[in-house]
């Protein structure tokens, strides 16, 4: 990572921007930048972050992790 020409350097960002382009940008024409900004933020917060598995959560999605933690807290109480 970090060297010129390293294959894995931009793979994660290219994947993210590919998903963003297919799911938001190419869906319709945007009349204002503000409208597009809101659509991007909404997609990231409602779709991308909720479905993406995160290494910090043990390869679980945030929703899966929250369900497990809520259940374990309820059992200990």
Tab-separated table of N, CA, C and O in Angstrom:
chain	number	residue	atom	x	y	z
A	1	UNK	N	0.833	-1.182	0.000
A	1	UNK	CA	0.000	0.000	0.000
A	1	UNK	C	0.881	1.251	0.000
A	1	UNK	O	1.902	1.281	0.642
A	2	UNK	N	0.465	2.233	-0.710
A	2	UNK	CA	1.160	3.498	-0.711
A	2	UNK	C	2.181	3.670	-1.806
A	2	UNK	O	2.614	4.774	-2.057
A	3	UNK	N	2.585	2.590	-2.440
A	3	UNK	CA	3.557	2.703	-3.526
A	3	UNK	C	2.844	3.010	-4.843
A	3	UNK	O	1.712	2.588	-5.052
A	4	UNK	N	3.533	3.693	-5.704
A	4	UNK	CA	2.970	4.005	-7.009
A	4	UNK	C	2.709	2.708	-7.763
A	4	UNK	O	3.574	1.836	-7.830
A	5	UNK	N	1.511	2.555	-8.268
A	5	UNK	CA	1.163	1.375	-9.045
A	5	UNK	C	0.709	0.188	-8.226
A	5	UNK	O	0.466	-0.880	-8.764
A	6	UNK	N	0.595	0.323	-6.894
A	6	UNK	CA	0.133	-0.779	-6.052
A	6	UNK	C	-1.335	-1.045	-6.372
A	6	UNK	O	-2.168	-0.137	-6.363
A	7	UNK	N	-1.646	-2.295	-6.672
A	7	UNK	CA	-2.991	-2.641	-7.139
A	7	UNK	C	-4.075	-2.401	-6.093
A	7	UNK	O	-5.191	-2.027	-6.422
A	8	UNK	N	-3.769	-2.612	-4.838
A	8	UNK	CA	-4.791	-2.487	-3.799
A	8	UNK	C	-4.985	-1.097	-3.267
A	8	UNK	O	-5.844	-0.858	-2.426
A	9	UNK	N	-4.194	-0.149	-3.736
A	9	UNK	CA	-4.242	1.204	-3.199
A	9	UNK	C	-5.637	1.816	-3.222
A	9	UNK	O	-6.118	2.317	-2.215
A	10	UNK	N	-6.259	1.829	-4.360
A	10	UNK	CA	-7.526	2.530	-4.512
A	10	UNK	C	-8.722	1.599	-4.624
A	10	UNK	O	-9.831	2.055	-4.897
A	11	UNK	N	-8.530	0.332	-4.400
A	11	UNK	CA	-9.600	-0.635	-4.624
A	11	UNK	C	-10.833	-0.345	-3.773
A	11	UNK	O	-11.963	-0.387	-4.271
A	12	UNK	N	-10.634	-0.040	-2.508
A	12	UNK	CA	-11.779	0.209	-1.619
A	12	UNK	C	-12.552	1.451	-2.050
A	12	UNK	O	-13.789	1.433	-2.109
A	13	UNK	N	-11.839	2.521	-2.359
A	13	UNK	CA	-12.519	3.748	-2.762
A	13	UNK	C	-13.175	3.601	-4.129
A	13	UNK	O	-14.267	4.114	-4.356
A	14	UNK	N	-12.522	2.891	-5.038
A	14	UNK	CA	-13.125	2.675	-6.352
A	14	UNK	C	-14.398	1.848	-6.231
A	14	UNK	O	-15.383	2.112	-6.920
A	15	UNK	N	-14.388	0.877	-5.337
A	15	UNK	CA	-15.585	0.073	-5.096
A	15	UNK	C	-16.708	0.944	-4.536
A	15	UNK	O	-17.852	0.877	-4.991
A	16	UNK	N	-16.378	1.777	-3.542
A	16	UNK	CA	-17.369	2.668	-2.936
A	16	UNK	C	-17.956	3.620	-3.967
A	16	UNK	O	-19.174	3.756	-4.087
A	17	UNK	N	-17.087	4.271	-4.744
A	17	UNK	CA	-17.577	5.236	-5.722
A	17	UNK	C	-18.341	4.566	-6.858
A	17	UNK	O	-19.256	5.153	-7.418
A	18	UNK	N	-17.998	3.328	-7.178
A	18	UNK	CA	-18.772	2.575	-8.166
A	18	UNK	C	-20.185	2.318	-7.672
A	18	UNK	O	-21.161	2.490	-8.410
A	19	UNK	N	-20.304	1.904	-6.402
A	19	UNK	CA	-21.629	1.698	-5.818
A	19	UNK	C	-22.407	3.005	-5.752
A	19	UNK	O	-23.602	3.051	-6.060
A	20	UNK	N	-21.738	4.077	-5.338
A	20	UNK	CA	-22.385	5.389	-5.258
A	20	UNK	C	-22.891	5.826	-6.625
A	20	UNK	O	-24.030	6.288	-6.755
A	21	UNK	N	-22.080	5.653	-7.628
A	21	UNK	CA	-22.484	6.070	-8.970
A	21	UNK	C	-23.680	5.263	-9.466
A	21	UNK	O	-24.632	5.825	-10.007
A	22	UNK	N	-23.660	3.945	-9.275
A	22	UNK	CA	-24.765	3.103	-9.741
A	22	UNK	C	-26.051	3.330	-8.964
A	22	UNK	O	-27.140	3.272	-9.527
A	23	UNK	N	-25.936	3.579	-7.659
A	23	UNK	CA	-27.118	3.662	-6.814
A	23	UNK	C	-27.671	5.064	-6.612
A	23	UNK	O	-28.824	5.215	-6.199
A	24	UNK	N	-26.874	6.088	-6.873
A	24	UNK	CA	-27.348	7.463	-6.649
A	24	UNK	C	-27.163	8.336	-7.889
A	24	UNK	O	-28.127	8.866	-8.434
A	25	UNK	N	-25.934	8.477	-8.329
A	25	UNK	CA	-25.628	9.465	-9.361
A	25	UNK	C	-26.300	9.183	-10.697
A	25	UNK	O	-26.789	10.108	-11.349
A	26	UNK	N	-26.319	7.927	-11.116
A	26	UNK	CA	-26.859	7.591	-12.437
A	26	UNK	C	-28.364	7.340	-12.443
A	26	UNK	O	-28.923	7.013	-13.477
A	27	UNK	N	-29.016	7.487	-11.308
A	27	UNK	CA	-30.455	7.195	-11.226
A	27	UNK	C	-31.320	8.254	-11.896
A	27	UNK	O	-32.391	7.964	-12.392
A	28	UNK	N	-30.884	9.527	-11.832
A	28	UNK	CA	-31.675	10.603	-12.428
A	28	UNK	C	-30.835	11.858	-12.554
A	28	UNK	O	-29.715	11.911	-12.083
A	29	UNK	N	-31.397	12.883	-13.168
A	29	UNK	CA	-30.735	14.180	-13.273
A	29	UNK	C	-30.992	14.959	-11.986
A	29	UNK	O	-32.106	14.948	-11.462
A	30	UNK	N	-29.988	15.636	-11.490
A	30	UNK	CA	-30.118	16.421	-10.268
A	30	UNK	C	-30.183	17.891	-10.643
A	30	UNK	O	-29.341	18.395	-11.368
A	31	UNK	N	-31.188	18.599	-10.124
A	31	UNK	CA	-31.365	20.000	-10.490
A	31	UNK	C	-30.454	20.935	-9.699
A	31	UNK	O	-30.067	21.986	-10.203
A	32	UNK	N	-30.103	20.577	-8.464
A	32	UNK	CA	-29.202	21.421	-7.667
A	32	UNK	C	-28.152	20.544	-6.990
A	32	UNK	O	-28.351	19.353	-6.787
A	33	UNK	N	-27.053	21.173	-6.618
A	33	UNK	CA	-26.007	20.457	-5.885
A	33	UNK	C	-26.502	20.042	-4.508
A	33	UNK	O	-26.129	18.995	-4.006
A	34	UNK	N	-27.317	20.865	-3.895
A	34	UNK	CA	-27.847	20.562	-2.564
A	34	UNK	C	-28.715	19.302	-2.603
A	34	UNK	O	-28.645	18.461	-1.710
A	35	UNK	N	-29.515	19.170	-3.628
A	35	UNK	CA	-30.356	17.991	-3.807
A	35	UNK	C	-29.494	16.730	-3.943
A	35	UNK	O	-29.769	15.700	-3.333
A	36	UNK	N	-28.438	16.832	-4.717
A	36	UNK	CA	-27.518	15.714	-4.896
A	36	UNK	C	-26.787	15.400	-3.593
A	36	UNK	O	-26.634	14.243	-3.220
A	37	UNK	N	-26.353	16.431	-2.881
A	37	UNK	CA	-25.665	16.228	-1.611
A	37	UNK	C	-26.541	15.485	-0.622
A	37	UNK	O	-26.108	14.534	0.033
A	38	UNK	N	-27.795	15.867	-0.526
A	38	UNK	CA	-28.734	15.203	0.384
A	38	UNK	C	-28.946	13.745	-0.028
A	38	UNK	O	-28.983	12.851	0.814
A	39	UNK	N	-29.053	13.497	-1.320
A	39	UNK	CA	-29.230	12.131	-1.811
A	39	UNK	C	-28.018	11.264	-1.482
A	39	UNK	O	-28.161	10.108	-1.074
A	40	UNK	N	-26.815	11.816	-1.621
A	40	UNK	CA	-25.600	11.062	-1.315
A	40	UNK	C	-25.513	10.760	0.172
A	40	UNK	O	-25.257	9.620	0.575
A	41	UNK	N	-25.716	11.765	1.004
A	41	UNK	CA	-25.648	11.559	2.454
A	41	UNK	C	-26.698	10.548	2.905
A	41	UNK	O	-26.417	9.661	3.711
A	42	UNK	N	-27.893	10.653	2.363
A	42	UNK	CA	-28.963	9.719	2.707
A	42	UNK	C	-28.589	8.301	2.310
A	42	UNK	O	-28.767	7.355	3.098
A	43	UNK	N	-28.047	8.114	1.116
A	43	UNK	CA	-27.651	6.779	0.673
A	43	UNK	C	-26.559	6.199	1.562
A	43	UNK	O	-26.623	5.039	1.966
A	44	UNK	N	-25.575	7.029	1.901
A	44	UNK	CA	-24.476	6.546	2.747
A	44	UNK	C	-24.998	6.140	4.114
A	44	UNK	O	-24.693	5.057	4.610
A	45	UNK	N	-25.796	6.986	4.738
A	45	UNK	CA	-26.260	6.725	6.101
A	45	UNK	C	-27.319	5.624	6.184
A	45	UNK	O	-27.310	4.838	7.120
A	46	UNK	N	-28.227	5.572	5.234
A	46	UNK	CA	-29.329	4.602	5.305
A	46	UNK	C	-29.004	3.251	4.689
A	46	UNK	O	-29.555	2.246	5.097
A	47	UNK	N	-28.160	3.232	3.683
A	47	UNK	CA	-27.923	1.985	2.957
A	47	UNK	C	-26.514	1.470	3.158
A	47	UNK	O	-26.316	0.367	3.659
A	48	UNK	N	-25.536	2.263	2.787
A	48	UNK	CA	-24.161	1.783	2.739
A	48	UNK	C	-23.641	1.399	4.125
A	48	UNK	O	-23.169	0.288	4.329
A	49	UNK	N	-23.728	2.282	5.092
A	49	UNK	CA	-23.186	2.002	6.419
A	49	UNK	C	-23.951	0.908	7.148
A	49	UNK	O	-23.369	0.188	7.948
A	50	UNK	N	-25.212	0.787	6.896
A	50	UNK	CA	-26.004	-0.227	7.599
A	50	UNK	C	-25.788	-1.629	7.070
A	50	UNK	O	-25.986	-2.595	7.782
A	51	UNK	N	-25.375	-1.760	5.805
A	51	UNK	CA	-25.191	-3.083	5.210
A	51	UNK	C	-23.746	-3.538	5.151
A	51	UNK	O	-23.475	-4.718	5.008
A	52	UNK	N	-22.816	-2.596	5.244
A	52	UNK	CA	-21.397	-2.925	5.081
A	52	UNK	C	-20.864	-3.597	6.338
A	52	UNK	O	-21.041	-3.123	7.446
A	53	UNK	N	-20.207	-4.723	6.145
A	53	UNK	CA	-19.582	-5.420	7.272
A	53	UNK	C	-18.336	-4.644	7.684
A	53	UNK	O	-17.570	-4.210	6.847
A	54	UNK	N	-18.159	-4.485	8.996
A	54	UNK	CA	-17.055	-3.673	9.490
A	54	UNK	C	-16.123	-4.516	10.347
A	54	UNK	O	-16.569	-5.252	11.226
A	55	UNK	N	-14.835	-4.402	10.089
A	55	UNK	CA	-13.852	-5.225	10.805
A	55	UNK	C	-13.832	-4.891	12.295
A	55	UNK	O	-13.607	-5.773	13.117
A	56	UNK	N	-14.073	-3.672	12.660
A	56	UNK	CA	-14.097	-3.280	14.070
A	56	UNK	C	-15.248	-3.904	14.851
A	56	UNK	O	-15.227	-3.933	16.080
A	57	UNK	N	-16.234	-4.408	14.140
A	57	UNK	CA	-17.395	-5.051	14.775
A	57	UNK	C	-17.356	-6.558	14.580
A	57	UNK	O	-18.382	-7.226	14.696
A	58	UNK	N	-16.201	-7.096	14.277
A	58	UNK	CA	-16.078	-8.538	14.087
A	58	UNK	C	-16.725	-9.017	12.797
A	58	UNK	O	-17.331	-10.085	12.769
A	59	UNK	N	-16.615	-8.216	11.730
A	59	UNK	CA	-17.177	-8.528	10.404
A	59	UNK	C	-18.702	-8.617	10.426
A	59	UNK	O	-19.297	-9.336	9.649
A	60	UNK	N	-19.329	-7.893	11.330
A	60	UNK	CA	-20.791	-7.813	11.378
A	60	UNK	C	-21.222	-6.462	10.832
A	60	UNK	O	-20.466	-5.500	10.836
A	61	UNK	N	-22.473	-6.397	10.379
A	61	UNK	CA	-23.026	-5.103	10.010
A	61	UNK	C	-23.387	-4.372	11.299
A	61	UNK	O	-23.564	-5.003	12.347
A	62	UNK	N	-23.500	-3.055	11.276
A	62	UNK	CA	-23.882	-2.332	12.490
A	62	UNK	C	-25.213	-2.807	13.068
A	62	UNK	O	-25.378	-2.878	14.290
A	63	UNK	N	-26.154	-3.168	12.219
A	63	UNK	CA	-27.456	-3.631	12.704
A	63	UNK	C	-27.320	-4.980	13.400
A	63	UNK	O	-27.903	-5.210	14.464
A	64	UNK	N	-26.522	-5.904	12.820
A	64	UNK	CA	-26.295	-7.198	13.456
A	64	UNK	C	-25.616	-7.026	14.810
A	64	UNK	O	-26.006	-7.652	15.800
A	65	UNK	N	-24.608	-6.166	14.856
A	65	UNK	CA	-23.877	-5.924	16.090
A	65	UNK	C	-24.790	-5.332	17.166
A	65	UNK	O	-24.773	-5.750	18.312
A	66	UNK	N	-25.588	-4.360	16.780
A	66	UNK	CA	-26.501	-3.732	17.731
A	66	UNK	C	-27.516	-4.730	18.271
A	66	UNK	O	-27.837	-4.724	19.459
A	67	UNK	N	-28.011	-5.618	17.410
A	67	UNK	CA	-28.952	-6.639	17.845
A	67	UNK	C	-28.318	-7.571	18.866
A	67	UNK	O	-28.920	-7.886	19.888
A	68	UNK	N	-27.104	-7.999	18.594
A	68	UNK	CA	-26.399	-8.893	19.526
A	68	UNK	C	-26.145	-8.193	20.855
A	68	UNK	O	-26.385	-8.775	21.922
A	69	UNK	N	-25.690	-6.960	20.811
A	69	UNK	CA	-25.382	-6.220	22.048
A	69	UNK	C	-26.653	-5.925	22.837
A	69	UNK	O	-26.649	-6.025	24.057
A	70	UNK	N	-27.731	-5.582	22.166
A	70	UNK	CA	-28.993	-5.307	22.862
A	70	UNK	C	-29.516	-6.563	23.545
A	70	UNK	O	-29.964	-6.520	24.691
A	71	UNK	N	-29.424	-7.691	22.860
A	71	UNK	CA	-29.886	-8.965	23.406
A	71	UNK	C	-29.033	-9.367	24.604
A	71	UNK	O	-29.565	-9.774	25.643
A	72	UNK	N	-27.707	-9.224	24.499
A	72	UNK	CA	-26.834	-9.618	25.612
A	72	UNK	C	-27.006	-8.708	26.817
A	72	UNK	O	-26.960	-9.161	27.952
A	73	UNK	N	-27.251	-7.427	26.602
A	73	UNK	CA	-27.499	-6.504	27.721
A	73	UNK	C	-28.816	-6.836	28.391
A	73	UNK	O	-28.933	-6.826	29.622
A	74	UNK	N	-29.841	-7.177	27.615
A	74	UNK	CA	-31.145	-7.527	28.175
A	74	UNK	C	-31.054	-8.806	28.997
A	74	UNK	O	-31.719	-8.939	30.029
A	75	UNK	N	-30.228	-9.748	28.570
A	75	UNK	CA	-30.070	-11.011	29.298
A	75	UNK	C	-29.330	-10.828	30.608
A	75	UNK	O	-29.616	-11.532	31.583
A	76	UNK	N	-28.393	-9.883	30.668
A	76	UNK	CA	-27.625	-9.671	31.890
A	76	UNK	C	-28.390	-8.817	32.900
A	76	UNK	O	-28.066	-8.835	34.080
A	77	UNK	N	-29.394	-8.111	32.468
A	77	UNK	CA	-30.146	-7.219	33.369
A	77	UNK	C	-31.199	-7.946	34.147
A	77	UNK	O	-31.520	-8.977	34.238
